[in-house]
Short mmCIF file of C-alpha atoms in Angstrom, two decimals:
data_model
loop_
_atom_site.label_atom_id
_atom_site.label_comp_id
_atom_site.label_asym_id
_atom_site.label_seq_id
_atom_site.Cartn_x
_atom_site.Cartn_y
_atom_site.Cartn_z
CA UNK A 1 26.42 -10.79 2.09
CA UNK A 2 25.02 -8.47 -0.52
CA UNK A 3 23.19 -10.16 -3.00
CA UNK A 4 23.35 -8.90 -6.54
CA UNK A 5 20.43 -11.36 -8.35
CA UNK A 6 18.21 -10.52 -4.90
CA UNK A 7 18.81 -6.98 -5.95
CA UNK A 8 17.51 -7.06 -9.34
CA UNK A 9 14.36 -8.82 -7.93
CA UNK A 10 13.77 -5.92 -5.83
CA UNK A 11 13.99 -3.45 -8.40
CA UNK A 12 11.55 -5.52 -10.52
CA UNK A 13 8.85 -6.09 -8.23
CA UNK A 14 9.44 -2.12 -6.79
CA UNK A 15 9.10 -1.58 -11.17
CA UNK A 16 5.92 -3.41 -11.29
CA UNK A 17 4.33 -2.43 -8.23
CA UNK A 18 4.35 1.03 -9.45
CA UNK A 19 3.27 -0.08 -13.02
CA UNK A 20 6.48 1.26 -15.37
CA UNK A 21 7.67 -0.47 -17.97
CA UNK A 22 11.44 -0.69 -18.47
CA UNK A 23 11.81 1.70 -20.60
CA UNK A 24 9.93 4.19 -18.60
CA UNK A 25 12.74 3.96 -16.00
CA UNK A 26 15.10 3.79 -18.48
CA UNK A 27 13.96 7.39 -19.91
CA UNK A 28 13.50 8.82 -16.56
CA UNK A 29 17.04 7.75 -15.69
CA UNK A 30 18.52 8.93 -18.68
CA UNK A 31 19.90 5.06 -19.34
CA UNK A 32 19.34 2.32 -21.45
CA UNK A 33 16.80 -0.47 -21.38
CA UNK A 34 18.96 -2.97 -21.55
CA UNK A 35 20.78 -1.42 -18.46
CA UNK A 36 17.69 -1.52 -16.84
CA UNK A 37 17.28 -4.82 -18.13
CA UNK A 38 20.80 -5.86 -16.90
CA UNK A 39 19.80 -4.71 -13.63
CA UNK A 40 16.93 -6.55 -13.00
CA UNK A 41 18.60 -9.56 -14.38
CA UNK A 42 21.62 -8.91 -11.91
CA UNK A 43 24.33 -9.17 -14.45
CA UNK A 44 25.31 -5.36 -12.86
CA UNK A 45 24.55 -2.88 -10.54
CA UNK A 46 23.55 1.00 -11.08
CA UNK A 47 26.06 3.33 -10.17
CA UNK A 48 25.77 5.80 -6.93
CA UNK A 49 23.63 8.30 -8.75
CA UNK A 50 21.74 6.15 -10.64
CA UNK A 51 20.25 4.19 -7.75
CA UNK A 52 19.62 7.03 -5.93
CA UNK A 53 17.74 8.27 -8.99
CA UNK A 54 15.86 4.73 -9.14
CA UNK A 55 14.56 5.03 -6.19
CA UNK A 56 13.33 8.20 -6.08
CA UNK A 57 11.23 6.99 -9.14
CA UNK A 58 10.12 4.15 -7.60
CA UNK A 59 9.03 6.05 -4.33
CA UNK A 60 11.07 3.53 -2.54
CA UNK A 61 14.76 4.30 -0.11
CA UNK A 62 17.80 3.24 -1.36
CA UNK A 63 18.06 0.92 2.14
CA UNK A 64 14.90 -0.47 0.45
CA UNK A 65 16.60 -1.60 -2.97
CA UNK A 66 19.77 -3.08 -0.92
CA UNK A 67 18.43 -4.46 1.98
CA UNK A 68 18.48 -8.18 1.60
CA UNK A 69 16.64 -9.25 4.40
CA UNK A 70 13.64 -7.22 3.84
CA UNK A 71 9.86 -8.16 4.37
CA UNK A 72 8.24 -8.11 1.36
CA UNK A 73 4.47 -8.67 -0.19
CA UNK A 74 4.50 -11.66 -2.64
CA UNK A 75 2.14 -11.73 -5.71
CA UNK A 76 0.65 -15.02 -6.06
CA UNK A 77 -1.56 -13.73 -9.03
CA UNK A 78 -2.67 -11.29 -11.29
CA UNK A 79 -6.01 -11.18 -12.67
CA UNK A 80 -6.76 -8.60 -15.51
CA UNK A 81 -10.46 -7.14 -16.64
CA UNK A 82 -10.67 -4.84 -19.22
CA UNK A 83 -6.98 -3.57 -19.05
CA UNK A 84 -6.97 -3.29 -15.04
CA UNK A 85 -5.11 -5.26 -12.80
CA UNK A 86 -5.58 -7.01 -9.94
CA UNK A 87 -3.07 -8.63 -7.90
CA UNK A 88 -3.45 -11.06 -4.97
CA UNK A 89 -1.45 -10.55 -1.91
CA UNK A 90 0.03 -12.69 0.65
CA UNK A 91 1.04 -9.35 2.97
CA UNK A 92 3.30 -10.52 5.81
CA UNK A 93 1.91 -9.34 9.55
CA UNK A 94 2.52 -5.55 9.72
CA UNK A 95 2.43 -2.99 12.47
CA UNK A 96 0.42 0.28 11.95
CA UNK A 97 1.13 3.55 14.28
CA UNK A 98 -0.40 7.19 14.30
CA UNK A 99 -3.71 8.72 14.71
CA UNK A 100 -6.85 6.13 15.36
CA UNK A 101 -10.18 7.06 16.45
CA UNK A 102 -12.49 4.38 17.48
CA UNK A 103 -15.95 4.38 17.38
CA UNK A 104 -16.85 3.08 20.85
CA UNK A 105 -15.66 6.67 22.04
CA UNK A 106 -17.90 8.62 20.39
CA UNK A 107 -21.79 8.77 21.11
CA UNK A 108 -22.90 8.00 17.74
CA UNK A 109 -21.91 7.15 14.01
CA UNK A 110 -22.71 10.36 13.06
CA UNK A 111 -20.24 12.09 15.57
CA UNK A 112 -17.83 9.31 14.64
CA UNK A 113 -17.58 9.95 11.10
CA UNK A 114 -17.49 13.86 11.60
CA UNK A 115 -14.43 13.40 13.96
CA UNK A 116 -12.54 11.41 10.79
CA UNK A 117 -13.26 14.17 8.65
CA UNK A 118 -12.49 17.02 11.13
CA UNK A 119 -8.47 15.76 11.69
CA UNK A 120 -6.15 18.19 10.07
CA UNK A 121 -3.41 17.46 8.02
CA UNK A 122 -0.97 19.17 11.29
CA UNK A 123 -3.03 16.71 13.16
CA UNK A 124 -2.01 13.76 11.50
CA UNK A 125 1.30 14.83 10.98
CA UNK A 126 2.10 15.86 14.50
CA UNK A 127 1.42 11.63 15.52
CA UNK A 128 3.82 11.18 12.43
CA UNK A 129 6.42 13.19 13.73
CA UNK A 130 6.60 10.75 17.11
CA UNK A 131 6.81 7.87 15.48
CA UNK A 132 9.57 5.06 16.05
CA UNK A 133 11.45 3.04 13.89
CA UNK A 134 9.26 3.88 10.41
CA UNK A 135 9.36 1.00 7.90
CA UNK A 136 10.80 1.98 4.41
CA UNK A 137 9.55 2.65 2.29
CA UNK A 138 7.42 5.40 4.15
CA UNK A 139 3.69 5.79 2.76
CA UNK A 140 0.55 7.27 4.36
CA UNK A 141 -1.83 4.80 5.43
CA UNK A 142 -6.05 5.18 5.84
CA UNK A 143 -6.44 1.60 7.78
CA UNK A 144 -10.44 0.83 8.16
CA UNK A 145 -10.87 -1.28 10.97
CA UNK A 146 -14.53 -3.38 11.17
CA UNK A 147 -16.18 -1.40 8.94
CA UNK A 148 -18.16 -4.31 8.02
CA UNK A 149 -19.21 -5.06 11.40
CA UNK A 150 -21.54 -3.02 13.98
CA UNK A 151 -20.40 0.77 14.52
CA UNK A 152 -19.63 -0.23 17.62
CA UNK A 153 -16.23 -2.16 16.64
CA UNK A 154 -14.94 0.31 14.34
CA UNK A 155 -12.20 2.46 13.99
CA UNK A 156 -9.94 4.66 11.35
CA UNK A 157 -6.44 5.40 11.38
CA UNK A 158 -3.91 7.47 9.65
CA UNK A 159 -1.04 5.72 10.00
CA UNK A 160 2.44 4.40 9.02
CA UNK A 161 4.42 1.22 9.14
CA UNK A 162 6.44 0.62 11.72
CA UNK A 163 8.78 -1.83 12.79
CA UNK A 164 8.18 -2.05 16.80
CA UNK A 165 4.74 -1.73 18.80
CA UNK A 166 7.06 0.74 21.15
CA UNK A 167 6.00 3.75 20.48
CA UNK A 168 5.84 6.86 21.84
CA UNK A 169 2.77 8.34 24.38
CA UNK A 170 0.06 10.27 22.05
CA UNK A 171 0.66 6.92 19.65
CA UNK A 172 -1.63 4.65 18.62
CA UNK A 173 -0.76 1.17 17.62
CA UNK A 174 -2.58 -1.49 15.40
CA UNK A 175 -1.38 -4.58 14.85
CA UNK A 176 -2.34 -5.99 11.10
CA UNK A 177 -2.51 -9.77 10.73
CA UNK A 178 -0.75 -11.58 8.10
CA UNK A 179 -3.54 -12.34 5.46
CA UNK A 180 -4.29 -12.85 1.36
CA UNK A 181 -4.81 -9.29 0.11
CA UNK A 182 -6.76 -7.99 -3.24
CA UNK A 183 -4.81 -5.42 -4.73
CA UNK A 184 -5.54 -2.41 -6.92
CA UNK A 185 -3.93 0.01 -7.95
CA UNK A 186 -5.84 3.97 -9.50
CA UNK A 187 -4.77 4.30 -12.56
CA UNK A 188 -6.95 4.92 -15.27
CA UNK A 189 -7.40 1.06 -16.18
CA UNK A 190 -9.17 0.66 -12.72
CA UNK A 191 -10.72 3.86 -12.97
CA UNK A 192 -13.05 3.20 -16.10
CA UNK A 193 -14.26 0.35 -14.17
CA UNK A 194 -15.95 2.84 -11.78
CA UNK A 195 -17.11 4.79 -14.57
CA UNK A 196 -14.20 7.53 -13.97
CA UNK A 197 -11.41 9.15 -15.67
CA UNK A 198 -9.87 9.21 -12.31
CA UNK A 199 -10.98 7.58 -8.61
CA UNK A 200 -9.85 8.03 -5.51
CA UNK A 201 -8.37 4.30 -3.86
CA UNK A 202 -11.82 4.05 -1.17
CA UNK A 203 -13.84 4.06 -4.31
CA UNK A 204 -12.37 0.58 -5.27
CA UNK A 205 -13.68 -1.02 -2.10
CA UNK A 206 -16.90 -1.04 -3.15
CA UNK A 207 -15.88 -2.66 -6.73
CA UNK A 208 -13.73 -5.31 -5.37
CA UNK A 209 -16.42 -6.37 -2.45
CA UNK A 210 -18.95 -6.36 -4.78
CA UNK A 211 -18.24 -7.94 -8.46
CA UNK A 212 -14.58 -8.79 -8.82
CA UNK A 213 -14.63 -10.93 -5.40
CA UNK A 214 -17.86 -13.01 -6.46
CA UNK A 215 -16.67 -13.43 -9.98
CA UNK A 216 -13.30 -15.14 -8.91
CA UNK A 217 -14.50 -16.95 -6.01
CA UNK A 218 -13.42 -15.08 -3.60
CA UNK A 219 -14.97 -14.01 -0.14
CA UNK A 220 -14.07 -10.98 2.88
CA UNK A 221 -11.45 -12.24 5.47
CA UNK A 222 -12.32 -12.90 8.83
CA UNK A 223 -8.81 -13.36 10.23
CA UNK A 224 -8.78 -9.51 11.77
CA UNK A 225 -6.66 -8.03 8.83
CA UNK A 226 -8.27 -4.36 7.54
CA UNK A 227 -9.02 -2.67 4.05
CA UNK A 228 -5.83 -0.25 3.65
CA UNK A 229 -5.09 2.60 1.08
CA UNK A 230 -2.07 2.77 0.65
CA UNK A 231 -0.85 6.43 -1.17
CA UNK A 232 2.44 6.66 -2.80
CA UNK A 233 2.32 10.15 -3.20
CA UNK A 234 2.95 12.82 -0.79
CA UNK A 235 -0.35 14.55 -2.21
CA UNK A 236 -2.65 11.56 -2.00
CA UNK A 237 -3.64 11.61 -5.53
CA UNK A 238 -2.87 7.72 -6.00
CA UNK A 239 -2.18 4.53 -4.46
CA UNK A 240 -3.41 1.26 -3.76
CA UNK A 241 -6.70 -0.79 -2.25
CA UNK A 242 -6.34 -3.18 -0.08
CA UNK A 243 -9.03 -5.91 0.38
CA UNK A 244 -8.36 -8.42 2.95
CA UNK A 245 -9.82 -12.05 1.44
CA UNK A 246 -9.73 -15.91 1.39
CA UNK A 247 -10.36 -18.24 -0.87
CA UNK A 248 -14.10 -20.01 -1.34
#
């Protein structure tokens, strides 16, 4: 049975996930904030055109906002420096299909790395276009697989979420454990701590490995889950990093 309070959760994490407030969405909608609010809150439900409109904002499908049974991330914590936020993660086990090149096949790390940056967009997008069963919502995925290990057991992937390791021949498949993520998202909070006006999501790696992990006691995963950026634009212009960590 639909569940209208389960509803207005959705909308609020999908809200704060992509960093509006509620009267940004209000504005953009062309409602109220306390209609927004009222959402949220589950006292009432957008109409057709409305939540169609809500979550095209929110870069989310409407089976997204009404689905009550699906798999979400939960946010255990926030930690804020300097105006930027960081969230951690517990990301439920997730399967990742399209284009991955491993490093094993290729006679050096030079070669390896030149393949990566030789796949075209049609490339990527033809192993896209043969996917099965996509997750919603649907974002573009750079997984980095070992790249803290020897060359030897790494790969990269552009890939999707999916819902079923059957896929299609020309497919590759990756299957992501279940682990305690650092989150961050490029905005221009996060960016200033790279000494930007704008970054691109790999160049938060490198900041969360380095300071923000020591300073809050926490230490790289060993459990087989990867660093992910995850873009919510079609464009690639923004999105999150994904660190995979535990505890100290």
């Amino acid at each position: 049975m639909f569940n209208q309070v389960n509803f207005g959760k959705r909308v609020k994490e999908f809200r704060t996930r992509n960093n509006y407030s509620q009267k940004e969405i209000a504005l953009r909608i062309g409602v109220s904030e306390q209609a927004v609010s009222k959402w949220e809150n589950g006292e009432c439900l957008p109409d057709v055109y409305n939540l169609k409109l809500l979550a095209q904002i929110l870069h989310v499908s409407v089976d997204s906002l009404l689905d009550t049974d699906i798999r979400t991330e939960k946010v255990v914590e926030t930690i804020t420096i300097g105006g930027a936020h960081f969230e951690v993660i517990e990301k439920p086990e997730t399967i990742f299909a399209g284009k991955i090149l491993y490093a094993k096949d290729f006679q050096s790390d030079e070669k390896f790395n030149t393949a990566i940056d030789s796949l075209t967009e049609d490339d990527k997008q033809a192993a896209f276009n043969k996917l099965s069963e996509c997750a919603l919502p649907i974002y573009d995925v750079n997984l980095s697989v070992n790249f803290w290990r020897a060359v030897k057991y790494r790969a990269y992937g552009f890939v999707r979420e999916v819902t079923t390791e059957e896929q299609p021949d020309g497919v590759e498949v990756f299957k992501n454990p279940a682990s305690l993520y650092i989150r961050a998202y490029t905005n221009k909070e996060t960016a200033q701590l790279v000494s930007k006006e704008q970054c691109d999501i790999w160049e938060l790696f490198a900041y969360i490995r380095d300071y923000f992990m020591p300073a809050h006691g926490f230490e790289m995963a060993q459990n087989g889950a990867q660093e992910l950026e995850i873009f919510d634009t079609f464009e690639h212009k923004s999105g999150y990093a994904y660190m995979p960590v535990v505890r100290k």
